[in-house]
C-alpha cells in the first residue's frame, strides 16, 4: 500500500493554457474524490467517482474542468483555458466503501500556479 | 447543507501551554463522521482522528484529546503541553452523504503557531 499518489506535485502555467493532473488511488479503493483548496481556505469537494462512473459534481466544477477515471483505476483532472483564479492546491482522495468508516486517504496534492 | 465553523482563524501560544481548537458543525444526517486534520507547511493533510456520531466518548492520544458534544454540535481539539512541531493549520471536517459515498465538508481552518 503506497498511499494515494498525485502528479505533478507542482505546476506553473501561463493563463490560457491547459493543464492535466493525475491521481493514482490506493489499489483496492473503488471510490475516488477530487478537492480544491485555495489559499487560506479548507479543501472543497469538486467531484467523485465510483469505479469509472462520475456520480457527483460540485457546482464549483465549471465547464473548463473535466475529470475522468478510465477503467476505474487512476483519474485525471484537466483544466482548460486556465485562469488566475484556478491557482490552488488540488487534492485527490480515495476510499474503499460507502462511508468514511472504510478509510479516506488523501494524496499530497498538486499545487497549481497560474501566472 | 452541512457546515463546519472554526471560529478561531489564528492562535498563537508559547510552548508548553495547553491550547484548544474549537469546531462547531451543522448536519441533517443522522449518522455522520467528524474529523480533524493537520496541514503543515508542506501542504499534505495529515489525518488525526475520525469520530462516529454515535460515539460521544472523549478520546485521548498522547498530548492530543478530543471532546465531542452532540448536544452542542461541537468537536473540540485540545493539545496539552504544546510543542513547536505542533505549529500548522488544523482543519475540522464533517462527512456528508452523496450518491454511494460520503464527501468531507471542511471548516476554514485554524492556524496554530507555537512560539519557543
PDB file of C-alpha atoms in Angstrom:
ATOM      1  CA  UNK A   1       0.000   0.000   0.000  1.00  0.00           C
ATOM      2  CA  UNK A   2       1.829   3.079  -1.262  1.00  0.00           C
ATOM      3  CA  UNK A   3      -0.949   5.525  -0.479  1.00  0.00           C
ATOM      4  CA  UNK A   4      -2.589   7.972  -2.868  1.00  0.00           C
ATOM      5  CA  UNK A   5      -0.134   9.358  -5.400  1.00  0.00           C
ATOM      6  CA  UNK A   6      -0.562  12.665  -7.214  1.00  0.00           C
ATOM      7  CA  UNK A   7       1.494  14.056 -10.061  1.00  0.00           C
ATOM      8  CA  UNK A   8       2.907  16.538 -10.612  1.00  0.00           C
ATOM      9  CA  UNK A   9       3.485  17.992  -7.139  1.00  0.00           C
ATOM     10  CA  UNK A  10       3.773  21.497  -8.554  1.00  0.00           C
ATOM     11  CA  UNK A  11       2.669  23.053 -11.827  1.00  0.00           C
ATOM     12  CA  UNK A  12       3.214  26.598 -13.044  1.00  0.00           C
ATOM     13  CA  UNK A  13       1.351  27.543 -16.178  1.00  0.00           C
ATOM     14  CA  UNK A  14       0.502  30.638 -18.154  1.00  0.00           C
ATOM     15  CA  UNK A  15      -3.044  31.900 -18.208  1.00  0.00           C
ATOM     16  CA  UNK A  16      -4.991  30.342 -21.055  1.00  0.00           C
ATOM     17  CA  UNK A  17      -3.010  27.098 -21.158  1.00  0.00           C
ATOM     18  CA  UNK A  18      -4.494  23.673 -20.453  1.00  0.00           C
ATOM     19  CA  UNK A  19      -3.205  21.552 -17.581  1.00  0.00           C
ATOM     20  CA  UNK A  20      -3.802  17.960 -16.546  1.00  0.00           C
ATOM     21  CA  UNK A  21      -3.227  16.353 -13.162  1.00  0.00           C
ATOM     22  CA  UNK A  22      -3.095  12.675 -12.345  1.00  0.00           C
ATOM     23  CA  UNK A  23      -4.183  10.760  -9.250  1.00  0.00           C
ATOM     24  CA  UNK A  24      -3.386   7.123  -8.531  1.00  0.00           C
ATOM     25  CA  UNK A  25      -5.580   5.883  -5.666  1.00  0.00           C
ATOM     26  CA  UNK A  26      -4.832   3.040  -3.298  1.00  0.00           C
ATOM     27  CA  UNK A  27      -5.213  -0.027  -5.483  1.00  0.00           C
ATOM     28  CA  UNK A  28      -8.208  -1.635  -3.776  1.00  0.00           C
ATOM     29  CA  UNK A  29     -10.122   1.648  -3.378  1.00  0.00           C
ATOM     30  CA  UNK A  30     -13.034   1.930  -5.808  1.00  0.00           C
ATOM     31  CA  UNK A  31     -14.089   5.443  -4.799  1.00  0.00           C
ATOM     32  CA  UNK A  32     -12.040   8.490  -5.795  1.00  0.00           C
ATOM     33  CA  UNK A  33     -12.591  12.144  -4.919  1.00  0.00           C
ATOM     34  CA  UNK A  34     -11.143  15.450  -6.083  1.00  0.00           C
ATOM     35  CA  UNK A  35     -10.971  18.524  -3.847  1.00  0.00           C
ATOM     36  CA  UNK A  36      -9.631  22.029  -4.367  1.00  0.00           C
ATOM     37  CA  UNK A  37      -8.018  24.155  -1.681  1.00  0.00           C
ATOM     38  CA  UNK A  38      -7.438  27.862  -2.246  1.00  0.00           C
ATOM     39  CA  UNK A  39      -5.163  29.941  -0.059  1.00  0.00           C
ATOM     40  CA  UNK A  40      -6.455  30.365   3.472  1.00  0.00           C
ATOM     41  CA  UNK A  41      -9.431  28.071   2.969  1.00  0.00           C
ATOM     42  CA  UNK A  42     -10.299  24.473   3.726  1.00  0.00           C
ATOM     43  CA  UNK A  43     -10.500  21.927   0.911  1.00  0.00           C
ATOM     44  CA  UNK A  44     -13.723  21.984  -1.115  1.00  0.00           C
ATOM     45  CA  UNK A  45     -15.244  18.979  -2.853  1.00  0.00           C
ATOM     46  CA  UNK A  46     -15.150  19.005  -6.662  1.00  0.00           C
ATOM     47  CA  UNK A  47     -16.191  15.575  -7.921  1.00  0.00           C
ATOM     48  CA  UNK A  48     -16.409  11.859  -7.105  1.00  0.00           C
ATOM     49  CA  UNK A  49     -16.052   8.573  -8.981  1.00  0.00           C
ATOM     50  CA  UNK A  50     -17.260   5.130  -8.069  1.00  0.00           C
ATOM     51  CA  UNK A  51     -15.175   2.862 -10.259  1.00  0.00           C
ATOM     52  CA  UNK A  52     -15.257   4.578 -13.676  1.00  0.00           C
ATOM     53  CA  UNK A  53     -18.592   6.351 -13.150  1.00  0.00           C
ATOM     54  CA  UNK A  54     -18.584  10.017 -12.207  1.00  0.00           C
ATOM     55  CA  UNK A  55     -21.523  10.178  -9.805  1.00  0.00           C
ATOM     56  CA  UNK A  56     -21.315  13.628  -8.277  1.00  0.00           C
ATOM     57  CA  UNK A  57     -20.060  17.021  -9.436  1.00  0.00           C
ATOM     58  CA  UNK A  58     -19.914  20.209  -7.424  1.00  0.00           C
ATOM     59  CA  UNK A  59     -21.126  23.470  -8.910  1.00  0.00           C
ATOM     60  CA  UNK A  60     -17.509  24.583  -8.401  1.00  0.00           C
ATOM     61  CA  UNK A  61     -16.617  22.373 -11.361  1.00  0.00           C
ATOM     62  CA  UNK A  62     -17.084  24.784 -14.252  1.00  0.00           C
ATOM     63  CA  UNK A  63     -17.249  23.758 -17.918  1.00  0.00           C
ATOM     64  CA  UNK A  64     -13.493  24.291 -18.179  1.00  0.00           C
ATOM     65  CA  UNK A  65     -12.908  21.415 -15.782  1.00  0.00           C
ATOM     66  CA  UNK A  66     -13.191  17.777 -16.765  1.00  0.00           C
ATOM     67  CA  UNK A  67     -12.349  14.662 -14.807  1.00  0.00           C
ATOM     68  CA  UNK A  68     -12.061  11.090 -15.968  1.00  0.00           C
ATOM     69  CA  UNK A  69     -11.355   7.741 -14.438  1.00  0.00           C
ATOM     70  CA  UNK A  70     -10.903   5.271 -17.276  1.00  0.00           C
ATOM     71  CA  UNK A  71     -11.163   1.613 -16.228  1.00  0.00           C
ATOM     72  CA  UNK A  72     -11.772   2.667 -12.654  1.00  0.00           C
ATOM     73  CA  UNK A  73      -8.106   2.976 -11.816  1.00  0.00           C
ATOM     74  CA  UNK A  74      -6.207   6.284 -11.970  1.00  0.00           C
ATOM     75  CA  UNK A  75      -8.008   9.565 -12.534  1.00  0.00           C
ATOM     76  CA  UNK A  76      -7.125  12.755 -14.406  1.00  0.00           C
ATOM     77  CA  UNK A  77      -8.365  16.272 -13.819  1.00  0.00           C
ATOM     78  CA  UNK A  78      -7.992  18.659 -16.746  1.00  0.00           C
ATOM     79  CA  UNK A  79      -8.441  22.401 -16.635  1.00  0.00           C
ATOM     80  CA  UNK A  80      -8.806  24.133 -19.973  1.00  0.00           C
ATOM     81  CA  UNK A  81      -8.013  27.792 -20.608  1.00  0.00           C
ATOM     82  CA  UNK A  82      -6.645  28.288 -17.111  1.00  0.00           C
ATOM     83  CA  UNK A  83      -7.406  31.489 -15.221  1.00  0.00           C
ATOM     84  CA  UNK A  84      -5.571  33.045 -12.294  1.00  0.00           C
ATOM     85  CA  UNK A  85      -8.464  32.055 -10.064  1.00  0.00           C
ATOM     86  CA  UNK A  86      -7.659  28.406 -10.741  1.00  0.00           C
ATOM     87  CA  UNK A  87      -4.465  28.743  -8.701  1.00  0.00           C
ATOM     88  CA  UNK A  88      -4.935  26.325  -5.820  1.00  0.00           C
ATOM     89  CA  UNK A  89      -3.910  23.010  -4.344  1.00  0.00           C
ATOM     90  CA  UNK A  90      -5.775  20.133  -5.996  1.00  0.00           C
ATOM     91  CA  UNK A  91      -6.184  17.168  -3.674  1.00  0.00           C
ATOM     92  CA  UNK A  92      -7.228  13.633  -4.500  1.00  0.00           C
ATOM     93  CA  UNK A  93      -8.608  11.122  -2.003  1.00  0.00           C
ATOM     94  CA  UNK A  94      -9.756   7.529  -2.215  1.00  0.00           C
ATOM     95  CA  UNK A  95     -11.826   5.130  -0.132  1.00  0.00           C
ATOM     96  CA  UNK A  96     -12.919   1.510  -0.313  1.00  0.00           C
ATOM     97  CA  UNK A  97     -16.520   1.768   0.830  1.00  0.00           C
ATOM     98  CA  UNK A  98     -19.648   3.915   1.005  1.00  0.00           C
ATOM     99  CA  UNK A  99     -18.771   5.612   4.264  1.00  0.00           C
ATOM    100  CA  UNK A 100     -15.647   7.108   5.685  1.00  0.00           C
ATOM    101  CA  UNK A 101     -15.533   4.202   8.137  1.00  0.00           C
ATOM    102  CA  UNK A 102     -13.821   2.375   5.287  1.00  0.00           C
ATOM    103  CA  UNK A 103     -10.993   4.877   5.327  1.00  0.00           C
ATOM    104  CA  UNK A 104     -10.467   8.109   3.449  1.00  0.00           C
ATOM    105  CA  UNK A 105      -6.913   8.737   2.329  1.00  0.00           C
ATOM    106  CA  UNK A 106      -5.666  11.980   0.802  1.00  0.00           C
ATOM    107  CA  UNK A 107      -2.739  12.388  -1.546  1.00  0.00           C
ATOM    108  CA  UNK A 108      -0.116  15.105  -1.127  1.00  0.00           C
ATOM    109  CA  UNK A 109      -1.783  17.291  -3.723  1.00  0.00           C
ATOM    110  CA  UNK A 110      -0.807  19.176  -6.873  1.00  0.00           C
ATOM    111  CA  UNK A 111      -0.166  22.860  -6.355  1.00  0.00           C
ATOM    112  CA  UNK A 112      -1.171  24.865  -9.439  1.00  0.00           C
ATOM    113  CA  UNK A 113       0.037  28.400 -10.023  1.00  0.00           C
ATOM    114  CA  UNK A 114      -1.406  30.297 -12.976  1.00  0.00           C
ATOM    115  CA  UNK A 115       0.677  33.322 -13.993  1.00  0.00           C
TER     116      UNK A 115
ATOM    117  CA  UNK B   1     -26.454  21.858   3.834  1.00  0.00           C
ATOM    118  CA  UNK B   2     -23.670  20.655   6.082  1.00  0.00           C
ATOM    119  CA  UNK B   3     -21.466  23.317   7.550  1.00  0.00           C
ATOM    120  CA  UNK B   4     -18.363  23.409   9.727  1.00  0.00           C
ATOM    121  CA  UNK B   5     -17.326  26.528  11.582  1.00  0.00           C
ATOM    122  CA  UNK B   6     -13.895  27.073  13.056  1.00  0.00           C
ATOM    123  CA  UNK B   7     -14.259  30.488  14.594  1.00  0.00           C
ATOM    124  CA  UNK B   8     -10.591  30.849  15.542  1.00  0.00           C
ATOM    125  CA  UNK B   9      -8.672  31.916  12.447  1.00  0.00           C
ATOM    126  CA  UNK B  10      -5.295  32.122  14.182  1.00  0.00           C
ATOM    127  CA  UNK B  11      -3.995  31.143  17.598  1.00  0.00           C
ATOM    128  CA  UNK B  12      -0.532  31.875  18.955  1.00  0.00           C
ATOM    129  CA  UNK B  13       0.737  30.450  22.236  1.00  0.00           C
ATOM    130  CA  UNK B  14       4.031  29.886  23.963  1.00  0.00           C
ATOM    131  CA  UNK B  15       5.482  26.392  24.023  1.00  0.00           C
ATOM    132  CA  UNK B  16       4.182  24.120  26.813  1.00  0.00           C
ATOM    133  CA  UNK B  17       0.877  25.941  27.058  1.00  0.00           C
ATOM    134  CA  UNK B  18      -2.339  23.998  26.503  1.00  0.00           C
ATOM    135  CA  UNK B  19      -4.459  25.104  23.556  1.00  0.00           C
ATOM    136  CA  UNK B  20      -7.991  24.230  22.432  1.00  0.00           C
ATOM    137  CA  UNK B  21      -9.218  24.496  18.868  1.00  0.00           C
ATOM    138  CA  UNK B  22     -12.974  24.892  18.516  1.00  0.00           C
ATOM    139  CA  UNK B  23     -15.198  23.243  15.903  1.00  0.00           C
ATOM    140  CA  UNK B  24     -18.959  23.609  15.560  1.00  0.00           C
ATOM    141  CA  UNK B  25     -20.932  21.802  12.870  1.00  0.00           C
ATOM    142  CA  UNK B  26     -24.377  21.624  11.291  1.00  0.00           C
ATOM    143  CA  UNK B  27     -25.746  18.498   9.650  1.00  0.00           C
ATOM    144  CA  UNK B  28     -29.031  16.947   8.576  1.00  0.00           C
ATOM    145  CA  UNK B  29     -27.602  13.409   8.511  1.00  0.00           C
ATOM    146  CA  UNK B  30     -28.444  11.115  11.418  1.00  0.00           C
ATOM    147  CA  UNK B  31     -25.177   9.222  11.070  1.00  0.00           C
ATOM    148  CA  UNK B  32     -22.039  11.134  10.292  1.00  0.00           C
ATOM    149  CA  UNK B  33     -18.334  11.267  10.977  1.00  0.00           C
ATOM    150  CA  UNK B  34     -16.215  14.080  12.269  1.00  0.00           C
ATOM    151  CA  UNK B  35     -12.536  14.503  11.525  1.00  0.00           C
ATOM    152  CA  UNK B  36      -9.527  16.552  12.459  1.00  0.00           C
ATOM    153  CA  UNK B  37      -6.644  17.011  10.017  1.00  0.00           C
ATOM    154  CA  UNK B  38      -3.297  18.747  10.421  1.00  0.00           C
ATOM    155  CA  UNK B  39      -1.754  20.581   7.453  1.00  0.00           C
ATOM    156  CA  UNK B  40       1.912  21.505   7.929  1.00  0.00           C
ATOM    157  CA  UNK B  41       3.634  23.993   5.605  1.00  0.00           C
ATOM    158  CA  UNK B  42       4.468  21.174   3.183  1.00  0.00           C
ATOM    159  CA  UNK B  43       0.772  21.036   2.342  1.00  0.00           C
ATOM    160  CA  UNK B  44      -0.262  17.437   2.838  1.00  0.00           C
ATOM    161  CA  UNK B  45      -3.283  16.664   5.004  1.00  0.00           C
ATOM    162  CA  UNK B  46      -2.331  14.551   7.993  1.00  0.00           C
ATOM    163  CA  UNK B  47      -5.217  12.565   9.445  1.00  0.00           C
ATOM    164  CA  UNK B  48      -5.541  12.905  13.228  1.00  0.00           C
ATOM    165  CA  UNK B  49      -8.889  11.398  14.218  1.00  0.00           C
ATOM    166  CA  UNK B  50     -12.270  10.193  12.952  1.00  0.00           C
ATOM    167  CA  UNK B  51     -15.290  10.081  15.231  1.00  0.00           C
ATOM    168  CA  UNK B  52     -18.643   8.357  14.647  1.00  0.00           C
ATOM    169  CA  UNK B  53     -21.698  10.413  15.599  1.00  0.00           C
ATOM    170  CA  UNK B  54     -22.913   7.606  17.865  1.00  0.00           C
ATOM    171  CA  UNK B  55     -19.734   7.548  19.908  1.00  0.00           C
ATOM    172  CA  UNK B  56     -19.588  10.503  22.252  1.00  0.00           C
ATOM    173  CA  UNK B  57     -16.739   9.196  24.348  1.00  0.00           C
ATOM    174  CA  UNK B  58     -13.898  11.636  24.598  1.00  0.00           C
ATOM    175  CA  UNK B  59     -10.599  10.395  23.243  1.00  0.00           C
ATOM    176  CA  UNK B  60      -7.029  10.967  24.281  1.00  0.00           C
ATOM    177  CA  UNK B  61      -3.956  10.158  22.240  1.00  0.00           C
ATOM    178  CA  UNK B  62      -0.756  11.269  23.868  1.00  0.00           C
ATOM    179  CA  UNK B  63      -0.846  15.065  24.107  1.00  0.00           C
ATOM    180  CA  UNK B  64      -3.964  15.243  21.942  1.00  0.00           C
ATOM    181  CA  UNK B  65      -7.530  14.975  23.195  1.00  0.00           C
ATOM    182  CA  UNK B  66     -10.922  15.463  21.596  1.00  0.00           C
ATOM    183  CA  UNK B  67     -14.215  16.499  23.191  1.00  0.00           C
ATOM    184  CA  UNK B  68     -17.305  15.541  21.178  1.00  0.00           C
ATOM    185  CA  UNK B  69     -20.594  17.001  22.413  1.00  0.00           C
ATOM    186  CA  UNK B  70     -23.560  16.157  20.229  1.00  0.00           C
ATOM    187  CA  UNK B  71     -25.883  18.383  22.263  1.00  0.00           C
ATOM    188  CA  UNK B  72     -23.922  21.463  21.240  1.00  0.00           C
ATOM    189  CA  UNK B  73     -22.744  20.105  17.853  1.00  0.00           C
ATOM    190  CA  UNK B  74     -19.145  20.643  18.815  1.00  0.00           C
ATOM    191  CA  UNK B  75     -15.972  18.618  18.344  1.00  0.00           C
ATOM    192  CA  UNK B  76     -13.131  20.460  20.028  1.00  0.00           C
ATOM    193  CA  UNK B  77      -9.466  19.531  19.927  1.00  0.00           C
ATOM    194  CA  UNK B  78      -7.004  20.165  22.751  1.00  0.00           C
ATOM    195  CA  UNK B  79      -3.237  19.965  22.607  1.00  0.00           C
ATOM    196  CA  UNK B  80      -1.642  19.642  26.010  1.00  0.00           C
ATOM    197  CA  UNK B  81       1.887  20.925  26.636  1.00  0.00           C
ATOM    198  CA  UNK B  82       2.184  22.285  23.105  1.00  0.00           C
ATOM    199  CA  UNK B  83       5.424  21.994  21.146  1.00  0.00           C
ATOM    200  CA  UNK B  84       6.855  23.994  18.260  1.00  0.00           C
ATOM    201  CA  UNK B  85       6.276  20.999  15.967  1.00  0.00           C
ATOM    202  CA  UNK B  86       2.543  21.378  16.563  1.00  0.00           C
ATOM    203  CA  UNK B  87       2.596  24.582  14.506  1.00  0.00           C
ATOM    204  CA  UNK B  88       0.344  24.003  11.498  1.00  0.00           C
ATOM    205  CA  UNK B  89      -3.115  24.702  10.136  1.00  0.00           C
ATOM    206  CA  UNK B  90      -5.739  22.418  11.658  1.00  0.00           C
ATOM    207  CA  UNK B  91      -8.971  21.541   9.895  1.00  0.00           C
ATOM    208  CA  UNK B  92     -12.162  20.105  11.301  1.00  0.00           C
ATOM    209  CA  UNK B  93     -14.312  18.220   8.779  1.00  0.00           C
ATOM    210  CA  UNK B  94     -17.752  16.604   8.624  1.00  0.00           C
ATOM    211  CA  UNK B  95     -18.946  13.818   6.351  1.00  0.00           C
ATOM    212  CA  UNK B  96     -21.919  14.418   4.066  1.00  0.00           C
ATOM    213  CA  UNK B  97     -23.842  11.730   2.222  1.00  0.00           C
ATOM    214  CA  UNK B  98     -23.588  11.732  -1.555  1.00  0.00           C
ATOM    215  CA  UNK B  99     -24.540   9.033  -4.040  1.00  0.00           C
ATOM    216  CA  UNK B 100     -22.914   5.847  -2.788  1.00  0.00           C
ATOM    217  CA  UNK B 101     -20.294   7.615  -0.702  1.00  0.00           C
ATOM    218  CA  UNK B 102     -19.525  10.420   1.695  1.00  0.00           C
ATOM    219  CA  UNK B 103     -17.685  13.621   0.916  1.00  0.00           C
ATOM    220  CA  UNK B 104     -15.990  15.799   3.512  1.00  0.00           C
ATOM    221  CA  UNK B 105     -17.036  19.340   4.318  1.00  0.00           C
ATOM    222  CA  UNK B 106     -14.147  21.259   5.859  1.00  0.00           C
ATOM    223  CA  UNK B 107     -14.012  24.278   8.107  1.00  0.00           C
ATOM    224  CA  UNK B 108     -11.814  27.212   7.163  1.00  0.00           C
ATOM    225  CA  UNK B 109      -9.039  26.036   9.420  1.00  0.00           C
ATOM    226  CA  UNK B 110      -7.201  27.421  12.437  1.00  0.00           C
ATOM    227  CA  UNK B 111      -3.585  28.447  12.034  1.00  0.00           C
ATOM    228  CA  UNK B 112      -1.757  27.459  15.205  1.00  0.00           C
ATOM    229  CA  UNK B 113       1.631  28.950  15.977  1.00  0.00           C
ATOM    230  CA  UNK B 114       3.634  27.639  18.900  1.00  0.00           C
ATOM    231  CA  UNK B 115       6.399  30.036  19.890  1.00  0.00           C
ATOM    232  CA  UNK B 116       9.538  28.805  21.666  1.00  0.00           C
TER     233      UNK B 116
END
